[in-house]
Amino acid sequence: MHVYYDDARDIKAIIQTLTKLVDEALFEIKPEGIKLTAVDRAKISLINIDLPAEMFKEYEVQEEYKFGFNTQYMSKLMKAVKGKQAISLDADNEEVVKLTIIGAINRDFNIRNIQVLPPEIPEANFEFDVKASISSKGLKTAISEVSQVSKDSVTIYANEEKVVIRGGEESKVESEFTKETGALADIEFTKEATATYDINYIDNVLQLTKLSDYTKLAFSDQKPLQMEFSMEGGGKVTYLLAPKLS
């Protein structure tokens, strides 16, 4: 098994995000691409990673290879990534995976492949009243500002013209995303929707805003929030978060 990706910063953002959600994770490396699904420790959010073979500069996988790892340990290794460098994974047995960070000086790390069982997830098909693509930078700023005035929750509202992120108890903060400002790229709208979510669980995945300029949000009244972060070459990370119900 050999895979080579030319921007290790993307993989670093994914690993750092996983660290906040789970202790152990499993990359299922298949001929058609790499997949990972995990449910957070409190079982209120789910992350799905889909990295097709086409997005890798080199991809040599004849049969499925399961790579289980400790997220905290992997995150420590990824601290070696400075700027735009390449990254590769290699294995010729089931016990050890070699991770190489490729730059002016190549760094090799031999990682023990641990047994991690994939989570059992019931099938769920959600119909969303709002699907919007908003500025990733604006989303990160909006959540940061709400977190200054609200310890645990953020409300997202949308109509056919805008998406609003707001929160706060004694003091209130509101950020508005519209097409006029360029913060709203597009919106598919069935009806107005409002839902409240745990702000800490959204904050957990904001490292992923580095993957693309726009983040896709999908939600309905007091239904789960779906966040989709797209990568160059067709890769994407999808995050599903249960609502806070009063």
XYZ file of C-alpha atoms in Angstrom, residues 45-210:
166
model
C -22.190 14.080 16.176
C -20.833 12.053 13.281
C -17.965 12.729 10.905
C -17.520 11.108 7.516
C -14.328 11.500 5.480
C -14.238 10.546 1.810
C -10.950 10.903 -0.090
C -11.192 9.432 -3.609
C -8.111 7.879 -5.190
C -8.113 10.565 -7.910
C -7.192 13.323 -5.468
C -3.857 11.695 -4.601
C -0.750 12.298 -6.690
C 0.220 8.635 -6.197
C -2.213 5.911 -5.170
C -1.222 2.244 -5.193
C -3.806 0.142 -3.364
C -4.646 -3.288 -4.752
C -6.773 -4.482 -1.835
C -8.389 -2.944 1.221
C -6.037 -1.982 4.041
C -7.396 -1.030 7.461
C -5.274 1.498 9.349
C -6.338 2.043 12.951
C -4.623 4.757 14.949
C -4.683 6.780 18.154
C -5.747 10.313 17.213
C -3.698 12.062 19.912
C -0.536 10.284 18.803
C -1.165 11.060 15.145
C -1.834 14.702 16.000
C 1.567 14.935 17.704
C 3.247 13.576 14.586
C 1.396 16.047 12.385
C 2.942 18.939 14.312
C 5.984 18.274 12.147
C 4.048 19.672 9.178
C 5.215 23.228 8.530
C 3.834 24.981 5.479
C 2.994 23.176 2.263
C 4.675 19.780 2.352
C 3.721 16.412 0.938
C 2.739 13.346 2.930
C 2.765 9.634 2.186
C 1.567 6.417 3.816
C 3.246 3.090 3.086
C 2.735 -0.434 4.393
C 3.849 -3.898 3.357
C 2.358 -5.694 6.378
C -0.620 -5.383 8.745
C 1.378 -4.335 11.811
C 3.123 -1.072 10.902
C 2.350 1.929 8.692
C 5.141 4.301 7.693
C 4.105 7.953 7.564
C 6.493 10.273 5.753
C 6.333 14.054 5.791
C 8.172 15.186 2.683
C 9.960 18.524 2.539
C 13.478 19.899 2.608
C 14.117 17.148 5.147
C 11.986 14.005 4.981
C 10.709 12.710 8.306
C 9.663 9.073 8.656
C 7.428 7.782 11.443
C 6.587 4.113 11.956
C 3.089 3.861 13.425
C 1.689 0.728 15.008
C -1.529 -0.316 13.302
C -4.092 -0.876 16.054
C -7.413 -2.685 15.824
C -10.298 -0.218 15.693
C -13.843 -1.353 15.002
C -15.891 0.844 12.672
C -18.953 2.367 14.389
C -22.376 0.880 13.821
C -24.469 3.656 12.323
C -28.149 3.306 11.417
C -29.132 4.624 8.021
C -30.700 8.076 8.097
C -31.909 10.171 5.188
C -32.561 13.775 6.145
C -34.551 16.251 4.099
C -33.239 19.771 4.644
C -35.266 22.957 4.159
C -32.124 25.053 3.701
C -28.899 24.261 1.877
C -26.443 27.131 1.744
C -22.800 27.659 0.857
C -21.232 30.322 3.080
C -17.779 31.825 3.504
C -15.565 29.484 5.542
C -13.646 32.432 6.969
C -16.904 34.188 7.842
C -18.258 31.045 9.514
C -15.158 30.707 11.672
C -15.354 34.371 12.690
C -19.086 34.183 13.443
C -18.705 31.141 15.702
C -15.735 32.747 17.468
C -17.757 35.902 18.165
C -20.780 33.979 19.462
C -18.532 31.912 21.741
C -17.494 35.152 23.473
C -21.067 35.749 24.676
C -22.513 32.225 24.798
C -20.920 29.272 26.550
C -22.911 26.476 25.008
C -25.239 27.310 22.128
C -25.514 28.998 18.748
C -28.627 29.551 16.636
C -28.679 29.398 12.854
C -31.525 30.987 10.903
C -32.108 31.225 7.168
C -34.631 32.604 4.710
C -34.407 32.806 0.918
C -32.009 35.776 1.028
C -29.638 35.215 3.924
C -28.170 32.979 6.603
C -27.816 34.371 10.119
C -25.636 32.985 12.910
C -26.410 34.419 16.326
C -26.147 33.763 20.029
C -25.695 35.212 23.471
C -27.549 35.614 26.734
C -27.066 39.067 28.276
C -25.100 40.297 25.258
C -26.055 39.144 21.780
C -24.009 38.757 18.610
C -25.346 38.252 15.097
C -23.546 37.655 11.786
C -25.426 37.880 8.497
C -24.371 36.102 5.293
C -25.827 37.487 2.044
C -25.019 37.284 -1.665
C -24.510 41.050 -1.787
C -21.525 40.819 0.530
C -20.140 37.671 -1.114
C -20.406 35.741 2.150
C -23.277 33.642 0.748
C -22.328 31.862 -2.486
C -25.662 30.131 -3.080
C -28.758 28.914 -1.273
C -31.425 26.274 -1.917
C -34.518 27.208 0.038
C -37.791 25.426 0.800
C -38.917 27.419 3.835
C -37.505 29.502 6.674
C -35.655 27.475 9.276
C -34.207 28.040 12.732
C -32.223 25.589 14.827
C -29.923 25.719 17.845
C -26.759 23.662 18.279
C -23.993 23.100 20.814
C -21.419 25.717 19.860
C -18.540 23.643 21.225
C -19.281 20.834 18.781
C -19.245 23.259 15.867
C -16.027 24.791 17.157
C -14.533 21.275 17.210
C -14.554 21.091 13.413
C -13.611 24.647 12.436
C -10.070 23.514 11.587
C -11.741 22.061 8.494
C -12.570 25.546 7.187
C -8.950 25.528 5.948
